[in-house]
Short mmCIF file of C-alpha atoms and ligand atoms in Angstrom, two decimals:
data_model
loop_
_atom_site.label_atom_id
_atom_site.label_comp_id
_atom_site.label_asym_id
_atom_site.label_seq_id
_atom_site.Cartn_x
_atom_site.Cartn_y
_atom_site.Cartn_z
CA MET A 624 27.11 31.01 -11.32
CA ARG A 625 24.95 31.71 -8.28
CA LEU A 626 22.65 28.95 -7.09
CA LEU A 627 19.92 29.41 -4.47
CA PHE A 628 19.20 26.12 -2.73
CA TYR A 629 15.67 25.89 -1.31
CA ALA A 630 14.49 23.69 1.59
CA ALA A 631 18.09 22.86 2.51
CA LYS A 632 18.59 20.26 5.23
CA ILE A 633 21.88 19.66 7.03
CA TYR A 634 22.38 16.49 5.00
CA ASP A 635 22.08 18.54 1.77
CA ARG A 636 24.98 20.78 2.80
CA LYS A 637 27.02 17.77 3.86
CA SER A 638 26.56 16.12 0.47
CA PHE A 639 26.76 19.22 -1.77
CA ASP A 640 29.66 21.12 -0.16
CA PRO A 641 32.39 18.49 -0.81
CA VAL A 642 31.18 17.99 -4.39
CA LEU A 643 31.04 21.77 -4.93
CA GLU A 644 34.85 21.87 -4.69
CA ARG A 645 34.92 20.15 -8.09
CA PHE A 646 32.74 22.92 -9.60
CA PRO A 647 34.76 26.12 -9.00
CA GLY A 648 32.45 28.30 -11.10
CA ILE A 649 29.44 27.73 -8.82
CA THR A 650 28.51 29.29 -5.46
CA ILE A 651 25.58 28.04 -3.38
CA ASP A 652 23.43 29.84 -0.82
CA TYR A 653 21.35 27.43 1.25
CA ILE A 654 18.01 28.50 2.71
CA GLU A 655 15.51 26.51 4.75
CA HIS A 656 12.43 28.00 3.06
CA GLU A 657 10.48 25.79 0.71
CA LEU A 658 10.13 27.01 -2.88
CA GLU A 659 6.60 28.30 -3.47
CA PRO A 660 5.08 31.53 -4.86
CA ARG A 661 5.64 33.36 -1.53
CA THR A 662 9.37 32.55 -1.47
CA ALA A 663 10.23 32.61 -5.19
CA ALA A 664 11.24 36.31 -5.08
CA LEU A 665 14.16 35.40 -2.76
CA ALA A 666 15.88 34.13 -5.91
CA GLU A 667 16.48 37.67 -7.21
CA GLY A 668 20.05 37.92 -8.47
CA TYR A 669 20.56 34.14 -8.80
CA ASP A 670 21.16 32.28 -12.07
CA ALA A 671 19.57 29.07 -10.88
CA ILE A 672 17.57 27.55 -8.07
CA CYS A 673 17.58 24.02 -6.68
CA ALA A 674 14.35 22.42 -5.41
CA PHE A 675 13.05 19.07 -4.14
CA VAL A 676 9.96 16.83 -4.29
CA SER A 677 7.88 18.93 -1.89
CA ALA A 678 8.40 22.30 -3.69
CA ASP A 679 5.62 24.10 -5.56
CA VAL A 680 7.19 24.72 -8.97
CA GLY A 681 3.88 25.65 -10.58
CA ALA A 682 3.10 28.43 -13.07
CA GLU A 683 2.99 31.22 -10.47
CA THR A 684 6.36 30.28 -8.94
CA LEU A 685 7.97 29.96 -12.37
CA ALA A 686 6.67 33.37 -13.48
CA ILE A 687 8.21 35.02 -10.39
CA LEU A 688 11.51 33.18 -10.88
CA LYS A 689 11.62 34.35 -14.49
CA GLU A 690 10.90 37.94 -13.47
CA LYS A 691 13.76 37.77 -10.94
CA GLY A 692 16.20 36.59 -13.62
CA VAL A 693 16.40 32.84 -12.86
CA SER A 694 16.90 30.77 -16.01
CA VAL A 695 17.58 27.28 -14.61
CA VAL A 696 15.55 25.10 -12.22
CA LEU A 697 17.49 22.14 -10.87
CA MET A 698 15.36 19.39 -9.32
CA ARG A 699 17.51 17.33 -6.97
CA CYS A 700 15.30 14.26 -7.49
CA ALA A 701 14.04 12.00 -10.25
CA GLY A 702 10.36 12.99 -10.13
CA TYR A 703 9.04 16.31 -11.45
CA ASN A 704 5.27 15.93 -11.07
CA ASN A 705 5.41 19.18 -8.99
CA VAL A 706 6.85 21.21 -11.92
CA ASP A 707 4.66 22.93 -14.53
CA VAL A 708 6.82 21.81 -17.43
CA GLU A 709 4.72 23.52 -20.12
CA LYS A 710 4.91 26.86 -18.30
CA ALA A 711 8.70 26.48 -17.91
CA LYS A 712 9.02 25.85 -21.65
CA GLU A 713 6.82 28.85 -22.40
CA LEU A 714 9.01 31.07 -20.17
CA GLY A 715 12.26 29.65 -21.55
CA ILE A 716 13.34 28.26 -18.15
CA THR A 717 15.51 25.13 -18.33
CA VAL A 718 14.45 22.37 -15.92
CA LYS A 719 16.79 19.48 -15.21
CA ILE A 720 16.33 16.43 -13.00
CA VAL A 721 18.50 13.65 -11.54
CA PRO A 722 17.16 10.36 -12.88
CA GLY A 723 18.31 7.02 -11.46
CA TYR A 724 20.94 8.34 -9.03
CA SER A 725 21.21 5.09 -7.08
CA PRO A 726 18.69 2.35 -7.83
CA GLU A 727 20.46 0.06 -5.34
CA ALA A 728 19.81 2.51 -2.48
CA VAL A 729 16.04 2.10 -2.91
CA ALA A 730 16.15 -1.61 -3.75
CA GLU A 731 18.26 -2.41 -0.69
CA LEU A 732 15.72 -0.61 1.53
CA ALA A 733 12.93 -2.58 -0.16
CA MET A 734 14.65 -5.85 0.75
CA GLY A 735 15.38 -4.45 4.22
CA LEU A 736 11.66 -3.81 4.76
CA ALA A 737 10.79 -7.28 3.41
CA LEU A 738 13.24 -8.92 5.85
CA ALA A 739 12.19 -6.70 8.77
CA VAL A 740 8.49 -7.53 8.43
CA ASN A 741 9.15 -11.20 7.71
CA ARG A 742 11.41 -11.75 10.73
CA ARG A 743 9.72 -9.03 12.86
CA LEU A 744 13.08 -7.37 13.47
CA TYR A 745 11.48 -4.22 14.95
CA LYS A 746 9.68 -6.41 17.51
CA ALA A 747 12.77 -8.53 18.24
CA TYR A 748 14.84 -5.38 18.79
CA ASN A 749 12.39 -4.02 21.36
CA LYS A 750 11.84 -7.36 23.11
CA VAL A 751 15.53 -8.00 23.75
CA ARG A 752 16.02 -4.42 24.97
CA GLU A 753 13.36 -5.21 27.58
CA ASN A 754 15.17 -8.39 28.59
CA ASP A 755 12.57 -10.62 26.91
CA TYR A 756 14.42 -13.38 25.08
CA SER A 757 11.34 -15.44 24.22
CA LEU A 758 10.62 -16.11 20.52
CA LYS A 759 6.91 -15.35 20.78
CA GLY A 760 5.58 -13.57 17.71
CA LEU A 761 8.86 -13.75 15.79
CA ARG A 762 8.35 -16.72 13.47
CA GLY A 763 9.03 -15.90 9.83
CA VAL A 764 9.49 -17.79 6.56
CA ASN A 765 12.52 -18.51 4.35
CA PHE A 766 12.85 -16.41 1.20
CA TYR A 767 15.06 -19.12 -0.32
CA HIS A 768 13.13 -20.94 -3.06
CA LYS A 769 10.11 -18.64 -2.71
CA THR A 770 8.76 -16.42 -5.51
CA ALA A 771 9.45 -12.68 -5.68
CA GLY A 772 7.13 -10.61 -7.89
CA ILE A 773 8.57 -7.33 -9.12
CA VAL A 774 6.03 -4.82 -10.44
CA GLY A 775 7.95 -2.43 -12.71
CA THR A 776 11.37 -3.74 -13.74
CA GLY A 777 13.09 -0.43 -14.55
CA LYS A 778 16.24 0.70 -12.75
CA ILE A 779 15.09 0.10 -9.15
CA GLY A 780 12.96 -2.95 -9.95
CA ALA A 781 15.94 -4.51 -11.76
CA ALA A 782 18.18 -3.91 -8.73
CA MET A 783 15.53 -5.51 -6.49
CA ALA A 784 15.22 -8.46 -8.90
CA ARG A 785 18.99 -9.05 -8.67
CA ILE A 786 18.88 -8.91 -4.86
CA CYS A 787 15.99 -11.42 -4.78
CA ARG A 788 17.89 -13.72 -7.11
CA GLY A 789 20.83 -13.50 -4.71
CA PHE A 790 18.51 -14.81 -1.98
CA GLY A 791 17.83 -17.90 -4.12
CA MET A 792 14.32 -16.79 -5.03
CA ARG A 793 12.47 -17.42 -8.26
CA VAL A 794 11.88 -13.95 -9.71
CA ILE A 795 8.86 -13.03 -11.81
CA GLY A 796 8.13 -9.59 -13.20
CA TYR A 797 5.35 -7.46 -14.63
CA ASP A 798 6.14 -4.55 -16.93
CA MET A 799 4.92 -3.39 -20.34
CA TYR A 800 8.56 -3.09 -21.36
CA PRO A 801 10.52 -6.18 -20.26
CA ASN A 802 14.07 -5.29 -19.20
CA PRO A 803 16.53 -7.05 -21.54
CA SER A 804 19.23 -7.12 -18.82
CA LEU A 805 17.08 -9.42 -16.64
CA ASP A 806 17.36 -12.77 -18.42
CA PHE A 807 16.60 -14.63 -15.15
CA VAL A 808 13.22 -12.88 -14.71
CA GLU A 809 10.11 -14.60 -16.02
CA TYR A 810 7.60 -12.00 -17.25
CA VAL A 811 3.95 -12.73 -16.41
CA SER A 812 0.66 -10.84 -16.35
CA LEU A 813 -0.14 -8.75 -13.27
CA ASP A 814 -2.82 -11.26 -12.21
CA GLU A 815 -0.31 -14.13 -12.48
CA LEU A 816 2.23 -12.15 -10.49
CA LEU A 817 -0.32 -11.44 -7.75
CA ALA A 818 -1.37 -15.09 -7.60
CA GLN A 819 2.14 -16.62 -7.56
CA SER A 820 4.29 -14.28 -5.46
CA ASP A 821 5.32 -14.75 -1.84
CA LEU A 822 6.93 -11.30 -1.87
CA ILE A 823 5.50 -8.48 -4.01
CA SER A 824 7.62 -5.34 -4.42
CA LEU A 825 6.27 -2.25 -6.22
CA HIS A 826 8.68 -0.30 -8.44
CA CYS A 827 6.51 1.29 -11.14
CA PRO A 828 5.85 5.05 -11.29
CA LEU A 829 2.64 6.69 -10.09
CA LEU A 830 0.50 7.37 -13.15
CA ASP A 831 -3.25 7.59 -13.71
CA SER A 832 -3.04 3.94 -14.80
CA THR A 833 -1.18 2.78 -11.67
CA TYR A 834 -3.12 4.86 -9.08
CA HIS A 835 -4.50 2.43 -6.45
CA MET A 836 -3.34 -0.61 -8.46
CA ILE A 837 -3.18 -2.40 -5.12
CA ASN A 838 -6.79 -2.43 -3.94
CA ILE A 839 -9.06 -4.99 -2.33
CA GLU A 840 -9.64 -6.74 -5.68
CA SER A 841 -5.92 -7.15 -6.39
CA ILE A 842 -5.25 -8.07 -2.73
CA LYS A 843 -7.81 -10.88 -2.95
CA LYS A 844 -5.86 -12.30 -5.92
CA MET A 845 -2.70 -12.57 -3.78
CA LYS A 846 -1.59 -15.67 -1.88
CA ASP A 847 -2.44 -15.83 1.81
CA GLY A 848 0.68 -14.97 3.81
CA VAL A 849 2.15 -12.70 1.12
CA ILE A 850 4.60 -9.90 1.95
CA LEU A 851 3.92 -6.54 0.24
CA VAL A 852 6.59 -3.84 -0.04
CA ASN A 853 6.08 -0.36 -1.51
CA THR A 854 9.09 1.93 -1.92
CA SER A 855 7.73 3.62 -5.04
CA ARG A 856 4.83 6.03 -4.46
CA GLY A 857 2.16 5.88 -1.77
CA ALA A 858 -0.86 6.20 -4.03
CA LEU A 859 -0.05 2.95 -5.84
CA VAL A 860 -1.82 1.41 -2.84
CA ASP A 861 -5.37 2.19 -1.68
CA THR A 862 -4.64 2.50 2.04
CA ASP A 863 -8.21 1.88 3.25
CA GLU A 864 -8.41 -1.28 1.17
CA LEU A 865 -4.94 -2.37 2.31
CA ILE A 866 -6.24 -2.13 5.88
CA GLU A 867 -9.22 -4.25 4.81
CA GLY A 868 -6.78 -6.81 3.34
CA ILE A 869 -4.70 -6.85 6.53
CA ARG A 870 -7.88 -7.46 8.52
CA LEU A 871 -8.66 -10.41 6.21
CA ASN A 872 -5.28 -11.82 7.35
CA LYS A 873 -3.88 -11.75 3.83
CA PHE A 874 -0.41 -10.51 4.73
CA LEU A 875 2.50 -11.99 6.58
CA GLY A 876 3.89 -8.49 6.48
CA VAL A 877 3.62 -5.08 4.83
CA GLY A 878 6.61 -2.73 4.48
CA LEU A 879 6.04 0.82 3.27
CA ASP A 880 8.59 3.56 2.64
CA VAL A 881 5.90 5.65 0.92
CA TYR A 882 2.24 6.16 1.80
CA GLU A 883 -0.64 8.27 0.64
CA GLU A 884 -0.55 10.81 3.48
CA GLU A 885 3.12 11.72 3.20
CA THR A 886 2.59 14.75 0.94
CA GLY A 887 3.13 17.84 3.04
CA ASN A 888 4.85 16.06 5.91
CA VAL A 889 7.89 14.71 4.13
CA TYR A 890 10.83 14.75 6.52
CA GLU A 891 9.04 16.86 9.15
CA ASP A 892 8.96 15.99 12.82
CA ARG A 893 5.26 15.58 13.62
CA SER A 894 5.75 13.76 16.89
CA ASP A 895 3.74 16.33 18.86
CA GLU A 896 0.64 15.94 16.71
CA ILE A 897 -2.21 13.60 17.49
CA MET A 898 -2.89 11.73 14.26
CA ALA A 899 -6.43 10.64 15.19
CA HIS A 900 -7.76 10.61 11.64
CA SER A 901 -4.60 9.40 9.95
CA VAL A 902 -4.84 6.16 7.97
CA THR A 903 -1.06 5.83 8.39
CA ALA A 904 -1.56 5.75 12.17
CA ARG A 905 -4.27 3.09 11.66
CA LEU A 906 -1.81 1.07 9.57
CA LEU A 907 0.79 1.32 12.32
CA SER A 908 -1.58 -0.30 14.78
CA PHE A 909 -0.99 -3.66 13.04
CA PRO A 910 1.97 -5.69 14.36
CA ASN A 911 2.93 -6.92 10.88
CA VAL A 912 3.28 -3.45 9.32
CA MET A 913 6.48 -1.41 9.21
CA ILE A 914 6.60 2.13 7.83
CA THR A 915 9.67 4.26 7.14
CA SER A 916 9.70 7.94 6.19
CA HIS A 917 10.56 7.90 2.46
CA GLN A 918 14.21 7.15 3.10
CA GLY A 919 14.91 4.91 0.11
CA PHE A 920 17.23 7.43 -1.50
CA TYR A 921 18.95 8.35 1.76
CA THR A 922 22.39 6.76 1.49
CA MET A 923 25.83 8.41 1.26
CA GLU A 924 26.30 7.17 -2.29
CA ALA A 925 22.88 8.30 -3.50
CA LEU A 926 23.26 11.75 -1.91
CA GLU A 927 26.70 12.19 -3.48
CA ALA A 928 25.35 11.13 -6.88
CA ILE A 929 22.46 13.60 -6.53
CA ALA A 930 24.91 16.43 -5.70
CA GLU A 931 27.30 15.54 -8.52
CA THR A 932 24.56 15.30 -11.17
CA THR A 933 22.75 18.45 -9.97
CA LEU A 934 25.90 20.58 -10.25
CA LYS A 935 26.84 18.98 -13.58
CA ASN A 936 23.29 19.81 -14.74
CA LEU A 937 23.91 23.48 -13.90
CA THR A 938 27.22 23.50 -15.78
CA ASP A 939 25.53 21.87 -18.79
CA ALA A 940 22.61 24.30 -18.68
CA LYS A 941 24.91 27.31 -18.62
CA ALA A 942 26.88 25.87 -21.56
CA GLY A 943 23.57 25.49 -23.40
CA GLU A 944 23.96 21.70 -23.51
CA ARG A 945 20.79 19.63 -23.55
CA THR A 946 21.12 16.13 -22.08
CA GLY A 947 18.87 13.24 -21.10
CA ASN A 948 18.26 15.05 -17.79
CA ASP A 949 16.29 17.92 -19.39
CA VAL A 950 12.54 18.01 -18.92
CA ALA A 951 12.13 21.61 -20.13
P1 NAI B 1547 12.23 3.55 -14.11
O1 NAI B 1547 11.59 4.54 -15.01
O2 NAI B 1547 13.64 3.12 -14.38
O3 NAI B 1547 11.34 2.22 -14.02
C1 NAI B 1547 9.94 2.23 -13.91
C2 NAI B 1547 9.43 0.98 -14.64
O4 NAI B 1547 8.03 0.87 -14.39
C3 NAI B 1547 9.62 1.05 -16.16
O5 NAI B 1547 10.27 -0.15 -16.61
C4 NAI B 1547 8.21 1.14 -16.70
O6 NAI B 1547 8.04 0.49 -17.95
C5 NAI B 1547 7.43 0.43 -15.61
N1 NAI B 1547 6.01 0.70 -15.59
C6 NAI B 1547 5.35 1.82 -15.98
N2 NAI B 1547 4.02 1.65 -15.82
C7 NAI B 1547 3.86 0.40 -15.32
C8 NAI B 1547 2.72 -0.37 -14.96
N3 NAI B 1547 1.48 0.11 -15.08
N4 NAI B 1547 2.91 -1.61 -14.49
C9 NAI B 1547 4.16 -2.14 -14.36
N5 NAI B 1547 5.27 -1.46 -14.71
C10 NAI B 1547 5.12 -0.21 -15.19
O7 NAI B 1547 12.10 4.17 -12.65
P2 NAI B 1547 12.98 3.82 -11.36
O8 NAI B 1547 14.18 4.71 -11.30
O9 NAI B 1547 13.15 2.36 -11.27
O10 NAI B 1547 12.00 4.33 -10.19
C11 NAI B 1547 10.78 3.66 -9.92
C12 NAI B 1547 9.99 4.47 -8.91
O11 NAI B 1547 10.66 4.46 -7.65
C13 NAI B 1547 9.85 5.97 -9.24
O12 NAI B 1547 8.74 6.18 -10.09
C14 NAI B 1547 9.63 6.58 -7.89
O13 NAI B 1547 8.25 6.65 -7.68
C15 NAI B 1547 10.24 5.59 -6.91
N6 NAI B 1547 11.38 6.14 -6.16
C16 NAI B 1547 11.36 6.04 -4.80
C17 NAI B 1547 12.41 6.54 -4.02
C18 NAI B 1547 12.42 6.44 -2.53
O14 NAI B 1547 13.21 7.14 -1.88
N7 NAI B 1547 11.60 5.59 -1.92
C19 NAI B 1547 13.57 7.18 -4.66
C20 NAI B 1547 13.54 7.16 -6.12
C21 NAI B 1547 12.45 6.68 -6.83
#
């Protein structure tokens, strides 16, 4: 089976090539081009293509892929909001995803951000490098015996809840579907979670109902000195209103792996651009904010799991097997 791998980065080859040895029936060609209508025709002669979060897998792209003989679209990620699922079904194209490849990878980054903003690790790192051993601006708080509020207690939220419990925190959660594996989590309403938590970590998906769920109204319900972490999707937070909340001195710290403006610049080097109108740049002007570039999934284990499941998905698709990973 011939697989064309779009938007390939060096780390993709490094994670897929070793796993490929366990799938002798598959060959992969890696290309740097992003999948979109202009590049879909490159898939002529391939059985399947592999794409990522930033691809355009809309109706036009799918129609070209179909015309070129592609019957399987493999998303190497959990989300598929960029895929026109109905069109794929109409064309008879199978679409498979990789759900929950490593919840701990994302949860560990969430705790890393919480610790970094609490203890100002980024500031401490730079100070000591400049021979400044003073403690000015570095005071934090203990997490031990504080309250962690987990919004969305699915796979990643559950992993974060377990980490917080390991820190000796009281853990409260908000979810429409309480997770039966989390007997130590006390479920509360969102308003109660906002009012009681010292650390709030967002782990619910981006839906119409969760868009901008963190806004100035919800921020005002939070405790003063709260830490907010978002490793889920940028648009859960209204960035302008977050800035307003930071200005009101609400937050001890804010850690973001995802932010509203990331679409279109995921994993690109934009260091030569002047981001004068960027709200992300405005956020970065605050000393208690730390932003990372959507790296929650970026661990050896998560990348290997993504490669393994993606290639297994192709084998299943070719055998005509439908699994829980099928979305079309
Ligand atoms: P999941 O589907 O296992 O869990 C999501 C949970 O959120 C479910 O329990 C669901 O009931 C709950 N939920 C839905 N609507 C809610 C609402 N309005 N309020 C509270 N809870 C609600 O998903 P998983 O695997 O835990 O992923 C969570 C999110 O993490 C994904 O949607 C994705 O946006 C993000 N993610 C981020 C990555 C990164 O690299 N930073 C990597 C992978 C996922």
